[in-house]
């Protein structure tokens, strides 16, 4: 088959009818217009020297706030079914802040692109703190305001994005906002986010929403060796980064092994946390190789790991890596999905891959094409094995502010010149458009 571009259509296996194809972004990473909203913890974090590698902030970012019609036109031309974006809680807290999302949702609907908002993607209002239990209730109130305003045009919702990373990087290690280095004293942050998720599901249901999920990050954990110290460390890492955030939502309980670390009042919250979901979102990038702890500080993927952790992160040898240093292991996506099905069985809702992608330079980004091609094939293998997967979202539509990396890492299908804000579709954009046309 050939497309009207003259290129041969990618030979990706056929996905089921109704499979949801999309791309993802987040508010803080692309919107800009920071002066037109209340401050977030990320605004405070990036104002501190040394927090972001290139010293940048997201005050302007991709200026999506002012350029959203151009970006929606790119989505329409790409041919995606859906666009996953996030709503900035600090913007909603500002006078007229929801008006922007009214305009964005209207533009998406007019272009035939289904809006899929994420209600929290790390940009907590600066006045709030996930260490405080009341933040969960405040989140539910905010969700109600958003859903009542947009629910007549939005029928698919995501409560939280990657609470594991927000807990680990933002509160345990301090490499992301709000920059706290609490190690295991950060566990209340995990619980309060999960409680906020459950309360948000209830708030959404109360407004009539009937298609709700969460976007959790997951990846297989592999021990550095068969030595007991390495396998025990890997098991504990898997507990913290995978099971801690999946099992309360799916099974209504925290995994064994965390009892002595969690506060005693969490049991009464688990019924709320386990409010039934319509689907379960997984953000997948790479597996992790884990070994026994090492003395002193260590570094992994450019991130400093403080002493006192009961594990150490090791490089996966013999595989290619992205320019971020992340290992490229497509078959680990199949492994992850089949493992979820085996672990959770009938309790597991249908899965949507809510993020998958890689960083890389250049407009002729053949490396990204190879990455996405291999991961779509791995995803199809999981489907053939019987895993119920309903959709796939590429991270990301466009290059953007990559958190503590600043603008040094580019994940987009569309190149952004941050000086001029010019958008240039990359080779991967054209490739993904061909994939979508071939799937129709």
Coordinates of C-alpha atoms in Angstrom, one line a residue:
X1 CA 0.0 0.0 0.0
X2 CA 1.2 3.5 -0.7
X3 CA 0.0 6.8 0.7
X4 CA -0.5 10.0 -1.2
X5 CA 2.9 11.1 0.0
X6 CA 4.5 8.5 -2.3
X7 CA 6.1 6.7 0.6
X8 CA 5.4 3.1 1.2
X9 CA 3.1 2.7 4.2
X10 CA 4.8 1.2 7.3
X11 CA 4.1 -2.5 7.6
X12 CA 2.9 -2.3 11.2
X13 CA 0.5 -5.3 12.0
X14 CA -3.2 -4.5 11.9
X15 CA -4.6 -3.4 15.3
X16 CA -8.3 -4.1 16.2
X17 CA -11.1 -1.9 15.0
X18 CA -11.8 0.8 17.5
X19 CA -8.2 0.9 18.7
X20 CA -7.6 4.4 20.0
X21 CA -4.6 6.2 18.5
X22 CA -3.3 9.4 20.0
X23 CA -0.4 11.6 21.1
X24 CA 0.2 13.2 24.6
X25 CA 1.5 16.4 26.1
X26 CA 1.2 18.1 29.5
X27 CA 0.3 21.7 30.5
X28 CA 3.4 22.8 32.2
X29 CA 5.6 21.4 29.5
X30 CA 4.0 23.2 26.5
X31 CA 1.5 25.9 27.6
X32 CA 3.7 28.8 28.7
X33 CA 1.7 31.9 29.7
X34 CA 3.0 31.5 33.2
X35 CA 2.0 35.1 34.1
X36 CA -1.6 34.3 33.2
X37 CA -2.1 31.7 36.0
X38 CA -1.2 31.1 39.6
X39 CA 2.3 29.7 40.4
X40 CA 2.9 26.0 40.7
X41 CA 5.6 24.1 42.6
X42 CA 7.4 23.8 39.3
X43 CA 7.6 27.6 38.9
X44 CA 9.2 27.8 42.4
X45 CA 11.5 24.9 41.7
X46 CA 12.8 26.2 38.4
X47 CA 13.4 29.6 39.9
X48 CA 16.1 28.1 42.1
X49 CA 19.6 28.1 40.5
X50 CA 20.9 24.7 39.6
X51 CA 17.6 22.9 39.7
X52 CA 17.3 22.7 35.8
X53 CA 20.3 21.6 33.8
X54 CA 20.2 24.4 31.3
X55 CA 18.8 27.0 33.7
X56 CA 15.6 27.3 31.8
X57 CA 12.0 27.6 32.9
X58 CA 8.6 26.8 31.3
X59 CA 7.4 30.4 31.5
X60 CA 7.0 30.4 27.7
X61 CA 7.8 26.8 26.7
X62 CA 6.0 26.1 23.4
X63 CA 3.6 29.0 23.9
X64 CA 0.7 26.5 23.3
X65 CA -1.6 28.8 25.3
X66 CA -1.4 31.4 22.5
X67 CA -0.8 29.0 19.6
X68 CA -3.2 26.1 20.3
X69 CA -5.1 26.5 16.9
X70 CA -1.9 25.8 15.0
X71 CA -1.2 22.8 17.3
X72 CA -4.7 21.4 16.8
X73 CA -4.3 21.8 13.1
X74 CA -1.1 19.6 13.4
X75 CA -3.2 17.0 15.3
X76 CA -5.9 17.0 12.6
X77 CA -3.3 16.6 9.8
X78 CA -1.6 13.8 11.8
X79 CA -4.9 11.9 11.8
X80 CA -5.0 10.9 15.5
X81 CA -8.2 9.8 17.1
X82 CA -7.5 11.5 20.4
X83 CA -5.2 14.1 22.1
X84 CA -4.1 13.6 25.6
X85 CA -3.3 16.9 27.3
X86 CA -3.3 18.0 30.9
X87 CA -5.2 20.7 32.7
X88 CA -3.2 23.1 34.8
X89 CA -4.7 23.2 38.3
X90 CA -2.9 26.6 38.9
X91 CA -4.5 28.0 35.7
X92 CA -8.0 26.8 36.8
X93 CA -7.4 28.5 40.1
X94 CA -6.9 31.8 38.2
X95 CA -9.7 34.1 37.1
X96 CA -10.9 32.9 33.7
X97 CA -8.4 30.1 33.7
X98 CA -10.9 27.5 32.5
X99 CA -11.8 29.6 29.5
X100 CA -8.6 28.5 27.8
X101 CA -9.6 24.8 28.1
X102 CA -13.1 25.7 26.8
X103 CA -11.4 27.1 23.7
X104 CA -9.0 24.2 23.4
X105 CA -11.7 21.5 23.7
X106 CA -13.9 23.3 21.3
X107 CA -11.1 23.5 18.7
X108 CA -10.3 19.8 19.2
X109 CA -14.0 18.8 18.7
X110 CA -14.3 21.0 15.6
X111 CA -11.2 19.2 14.2
X112 CA -12.6 15.8 14.9
X113 CA -10.0 15.0 17.6
X114 CA -11.2 13.5 20.9
X115 CA -10.0 15.4 23.9
X116 CA -8.6 13.3 26.7
X117 CA -7.6 15.5 29.7
X118 CA -5.3 14.5 32.5
X119 CA -6.3 16.3 35.6
X120 CA -3.0 16.3 37.3
X121 CA 0.4 16.2 35.6
X122 CA 2.8 17.3 38.4
X123 CA 2.1 21.1 38.4
X124 CA 0.6 21.3 41.9
X125 CA -0.4 24.8 43.0
X126 CA 2.5 26.3 45.0
X127 CA 0.2 26.8 48.0
X128 CA -0.5 23.1 48.3
X129 CA 1.6 20.1 49.4
X130 CA 1.0 16.4 48.8
X131 CA 2.4 15.7 52.2
X132 CA -0.9 17.1 53.5
X133 CA -3.9 14.8 53.4
X134 CA -6.2 17.7 52.7
X135 CA -4.7 18.2 49.2
X136 CA -6.6 15.1 48.1
X137 CA -9.9 16.6 49.0
X138 CA -8.9 19.9 47.4
X139 CA -8.1 18.0 44.3
X140 CA -11.5 16.4 44.2
X141 CA -13.1 19.9 44.5
X142 CA -11.0 21.1 41.5
X143 CA -11.9 18.0 39.5
X144 CA -15.6 18.7 40.0
X145 CA -15.2 22.3 38.8
X146 CA -13.4 21.1 35.6
X147 CA -15.8 18.2 34.9
X148 CA -18.9 20.4 35.3
X149 CA -17.4 22.9 32.8
X150 CA -16.0 20.5 30.2
X151 CA -18.0 17.3 30.7
X152 CA -20.5 18.1 27.9
X153 CA -17.7 17.8 25.4
X154 CA -15.2 15.5 27.2
X155 CA -16.1 11.8 27.7
X156 CA -12.7 10.3 28.6
X157 CA -10.7 11.4 31.6
X158 CA -7.4 10.6 33.3
X159 CA -7.1 11.4 37.0
X160 CA -3.3 11.4 37.6
X161 CA -0.1 11.1 35.6
X162 CA 2.7 9.0 37.1
X163 CA 2.3 9.4 40.8
X164 CA 5.3 7.1 41.2
X165 CA 7.6 9.6 39.5
X166 CA 6.1 12.6 41.3
X167 CA 6.7 10.8 44.6
X168 CA 10.2 9.4 43.9
X169 CA 11.7 12.3 41.9
X170 CA 9.9 15.2 43.6
X171 CA 9.7 14.1 47.2
X172 CA 12.1 11.2 47.8
X173 CA 15.1 12.2 45.8
X174 CA 14.5 15.9 45.2
X175 CA 15.5 16.0 41.6
X176 CA 12.0 17.3 40.5
X177 CA 9.6 19.8 42.1
X178 CA 9.1 20.4 44.9
X179 CA 12.7 19.3 45.4
X180 CA 12.3 17.4 48.7
X181 CA 14.7 14.7 49.6
X182 CA 12.7 12.7 52.1
X183 CA 13.5 9.1 51.0
X184 CA 10.9 6.8 52.6
X185 CA 9.3 9.7 54.5
X186 CA 7.8 10.5 51.1
X187 CA 5.4 7.6 51.3
X188 CA 2.5 9.8 52.5
X189 CA 2.8 11.6 49.2
X190 CA 2.1 8.3 47.4
X191 CA -0.9 7.6 49.5
X192 CA -2.4 11.0 49.3
X193 CA -2.1 11.0 45.5
X194 CA -3.8 7.6 45.3
X195 CA -6.5 8.9 47.7
X196 CA -6.9 11.9 45.4
X197 CA -7.3 9.6 42.5
X198 CA -10.1 7.7 44.2
X199 CA -11.8 10.9 45.3
X200 CA -11.5 12.2 41.7
X201 CA -13.1 9.1 40.3
X202 CA -16.0 9.6 42.6
X203 CA -16.2 13.3 41.7
X204 CA -16.2 12.5 38.0
X205 CA -18.9 9.8 38.3
X206 CA -21.0 12.4 40.2
X207 CA -20.9 14.6 37.1
X208 CA -21.9 11.7 34.8
X209 CA -18.5 10.7 33.5
X210 CA -18.4 7.1 32.4
X211 CA -14.9 6.6 30.9
X212 CA -12.2 7.1 33.5
X213 CA -8.6 5.9 33.9
X214 CA -5.3 6.7 35.5
X215 CA -1.8 7.0 33.8
X216 CA 0.7 5.0 35.9
X217 CA 4.3 4.5 34.8
X218 CA 5.5 0.9 34.8
X219 CA 8.4 -1.1 33.5
X220 CA 9.9 -4.6 34.2
X221 CA 12.5 -4.7 36.9
X222 CA 15.4 -7.0 36.3
X223 CA 18.0 -8.0 39.0
X224 CA 21.6 -7.2 38.2
X225 CA 22.5 -10.9 39.0
X226 CA 21.1 -14.0 40.5
X227 CA 22.8 -13.2 43.8
X228 CA 20.2 -13.0 46.6
X229 CA 21.2 -9.4 47.5
X230 CA 20.5 -8.3 43.9
X231 CA 17.2 -10.2 43.5
X232 CA 16.0 -8.9 46.9
X233 CA 16.9 -5.3 45.9
X234 CA 15.1 -5.7 42.5
X235 CA 12.0 -7.1 44.2
X236 CA 11.9 -4.1 46.5
X237 CA 12.3 -1.7 43.7
X238 CA 9.5 -3.4 41.8
X239 CA 7.4 -3.1 44.9
X240 CA 8.0 0.6 45.2
X241 CA 7.7 1.7 41.5
X242 CA 5.2 -0.8 40.1
X243 CA 3.1 -2.6 42.7
X244 CA 2.7 0.2 45.2
X245 CA 0.8 2.3 42.6
X246 CA -1.0 -0.5 40.8
X247 CA -2.3 -2.8 43.5
X248 CA -4.3 -0.2 45.6
X249 CA -6.0 0.9 42.4
X250 CA -6.6 -2.6 40.9
X251 CA -6.9 -4.8 44.0
X252 CA -7.8 -2.4 46.8
X253 CA -4.8 -3.2 48.9
X254 CA -1.2 -2.3 49.4
X255 CA 1.3 -5.0 48.5
X256 CA 2.9 -7.1 51.2
X257 CA 6.2 -5.7 52.3
X258 CA 5.0 -2.2 52.8
X259 CA 3.0 -2.6 56.0
X260 CA 5.8 -1.3 58.3
X261 CA 6.4 1.7 56.0
X262 CA 2.9 2.9 55.6
X263 CA 0.9 4.8 58.2
X264 CA -1.7 2.9 60.1
X265 CA -4.7 4.9 58.9
X266 CA -4.5 3.9 55.2
X267 CA -6.8 0.9 55.4
X268 CA -9.9 3.0 55.6
X269 CA -8.9 4.9 52.4
X270 CA -8.3 1.8 50.2
X271 CA -12.0 1.4 49.3
X272 CA -11.9 5.0 47.9
X273 CA -8.6 4.4 46.1
X274 CA -10.0 1.2 44.5
X275 CA -13.0 2.9 42.9
X276 CA -13.7 0.9 39.7
X277 CA -11.9 2.2 36.6
X278 CA -13.0 1.8 33.0
X279 CA -9.4 1.3 31.8
X280 CA -5.9 1.4 33.2
X281 CA -3.2 3.6 31.6
X282 CA 0.4 2.6 31.4
X283 CA 3.3 4.9 30.5
X284 CA 6.2 2.7 29.3
X285 CA 9.7 3.7 28.4
X286 CA 12.2 1.1 29.5
X287 CA 12.9 -1.7 32.0
X288 CA 15.2 -1.1 35.0
X289 CA 18.2 -3.2 36.1
X290 CA 18.5 -3.2 39.9
X291 CA 21.2 -4.4 42.2
X292 CA 22.1 -4.3 45.9
X293 CA 22.9 -0.9 47.4
X294 CA 26.3 0.7 46.9
X295 CA 28.2 2.8 49.4
X296 CA 27.9 6.6 49.1
X297 CA 26.2 8.5 46.3
X298 CA 25.7 7.0 42.9
X299 CA 24.5 8.2 39.5
X300 CA 22.1 6.7 37.0
X301 CA 20.8 8.2 33.8
X302 CA 22.3 11.6 34.8
X303 CA 20.4 11.5 38.2
X304 CA 22.2 11.5 41.5
X305 CA 21.1 8.7 43.8
X306 CA 21.7 9.6 47.5
X307 CA 23.0 7.1 50.1
X308 CA 20.5 5.2 52.2
X309 CA 18.5 3.5 49.4
X310 CA 18.1 -0.2 49.7
X311 CA 18.9 -0.7 46.0
X312 CA 21.1 0.7 43.2
X313 CA 20.2 1.2 39.6
X314 CA 22.5 -0.3 37.0
X315 CA 23.0 0.1 33.3
X316 CA 21.5 -2.6 31.0
X317 CA 24.4 -3.8 28.9
X318 CA 24.3 -4.8 25.3
X319 CA 21.2 -2.8 24.2
X320 CA 21.0 0.6 22.4
X321 CA 20.1 3.7 24.3
X322 CA 18.3 7.0 23.6
X323 CA 20.2 10.3 23.9
X324 CA 18.7 10.4 27.4
X325 CA 20.6 7.2 28.2
X326 CA 17.5 5.2 28.5
X327 CA 17.8 1.6 27.3
X328 CA 15.7 0.6 24.2
X329 CA 14.1 -2.8 24.9
X330 CA 10.8 -3.1 23.0
X331 CA 10.2 -6.7 24.1
X332 CA 10.1 -5.5 27.7
X333 CA 6.8 -3.9 26.8
X334 CA 5.4 -7.3 25.8
X335 CA 6.8 -8.7 29.0
X336 CA 5.3 -5.9 31.1
X337 CA 1.8 -6.3 29.6
X338 CA 1.7 -10.1 29.8
X339 CA 3.0 -9.8 33.4
X340 CA 0.2 -7.5 34.3
X341 CA -2.4 -9.9 32.9
X342 CA -0.8 -12.8 34.8
X343 CA -0.6 -10.9 38.1
X344 CA -4.0 -9.3 38.1
X345 CA -6.2 -11.5 36.0
X346 CA -9.8 -10.6 35.7
X347 CA -9.3 -7.6 38.1
X348 CA -7.2 -5.8 35.5
X349 CA -9.3 -3.3 33.4
X350 CA -8.5 -2.9 29.7
X351 CA -5.2 -1.2 29.2
X352 CA -4.3 1.9 27.2
X353 CA -0.6 2.8 26.6
X354 CA -0.9 6.5 27.6
X355 CA 2.8 7.3 26.9
X356 CA 5.6 5.7 24.9
X357 CA 8.4 7.5 23.0
X358 CA 12.0 8.5 23.1
X359 CA 14.2 11.6 23.0
X360 CA 16.5 12.4 20.1
X361 CA 17.8 15.3 18.0
X362 CA 17.1 16.3 14.5
X363 CA 14.1 16.6 12.2
X364 CA 15.0 13.5 10.2
X365 CA 14.6 11.4 13.3
X366 CA 15.0 7.9 12.0
X367 CA 15.9 6.6 15.4
X368 CA 12.5 7.6 16.8
X369 CA 10.8 5.9 13.9
X370 CA 12.7 2.7 14.6
X371 CA 11.8 3.0 18.3
X372 CA 8.1 3.5 17.7
X373 CA 8.0 0.8 15.0
X374 CA 9.6 -1.7 17.4
X375 CA 7.3 -0.8 20.3
X376 CA 4.2 -1.0 18.2
X377 CA 5.2 -4.5 17.1
X378 CA 5.9 -5.4 20.8
X379 CA 2.4 -4.1 21.7
X380 CA 0.8 -6.1 19.0
X381 CA 2.6 -9.2 20.3
X382 CA 1.0 -8.6 23.7
X383 CA -2.4 -8.3 21.9
X384 CA -1.9 -11.6 20.2
X385 CA -1.0 -13.1 23.6
X386 CA -4.4 -12.1 24.8
X387 CA -3.8 -8.9 26.7
X388 CA -6.7 -6.5 26.4
X389 CA -5.1 -3.3 25.1
X390 CA -7.4 -0.6 23.7
X391 CA -5.1 2.3 22.7
X392 CA -1.7 3.8 22.2
X393 CA -0.5 7.4 22.7
X394 CA 2.9 8.6 21.6
X395 CA 4.9 10.9 23.8
X396 CA 4.9 13.6 22.6
X397 CA 3.2 15.7 20.0
X398 CA 5.9 18.3 20.1
X399 CA 9.3 19.0 21.7
X400 CA 8.8 20.6 25.1
X401 CA 10.2 21.5 28.5
X402 CA 11.6 18.2 29.8
X403 CA 11.4 19.0 33.5
X404 CA 14.8 19.0 35.2
X405 CA 16.5 18.6 31.8
X406 CA 15.1 21.8 30.5
X407 CA 15.0 22.0 26.7
X408 CA 17.9 19.7 26.2
X409 CA 15.8 16.6 25.4
X410 CA 13.4 16.5 22.5
X411 CA 10.6 13.9 22.5
X412 CA 8.3 15.4 19.9
X413 CA 7.0 14.3 16.6
X414 CA 7.1 18.0 15.8
X415 CA 10.2 20.1 16.2
X416 CA 9.9 23.4 18.0
X417 CA 12.3 26.2 17.5
X418 CA 12.1 27.8 20.9
X419 CA 13.4 31.1 19.7
X420 CA 10.8 31.6 17.0
X421 CA 8.2 29.0 18.1
X422 CA 8.2 27.6 14.6
X423 CA 6.7 24.1 14.4
X424 CA 8.3 21.7 11.9
X425 CA 6.9 18.1 11.5
X426 CA 9.7 15.6 11.8
X427 CA 10.1 12.4 9.7
X428 CA 8.5 10.5 12.6
X429 CA 5.4 12.7 12.3
X430 CA 5.1 11.7 8.6
X431 CA 5.7 8.1 9.5
X432 CA 3.1 8.0 12.3
X433 CA 0.6 9.7 9.9
X434 CA 1.2 6.9 7.4
X435 CA 0.8 4.3 10.2
X436 CA -2.6 5.8 11.1
X437 CA -3.8 5.9 7.5
X438 CA -2.8 2.3 6.9
X439 CA -4.7 1.3 10.0
X440 CA -8.0 2.9 8.9

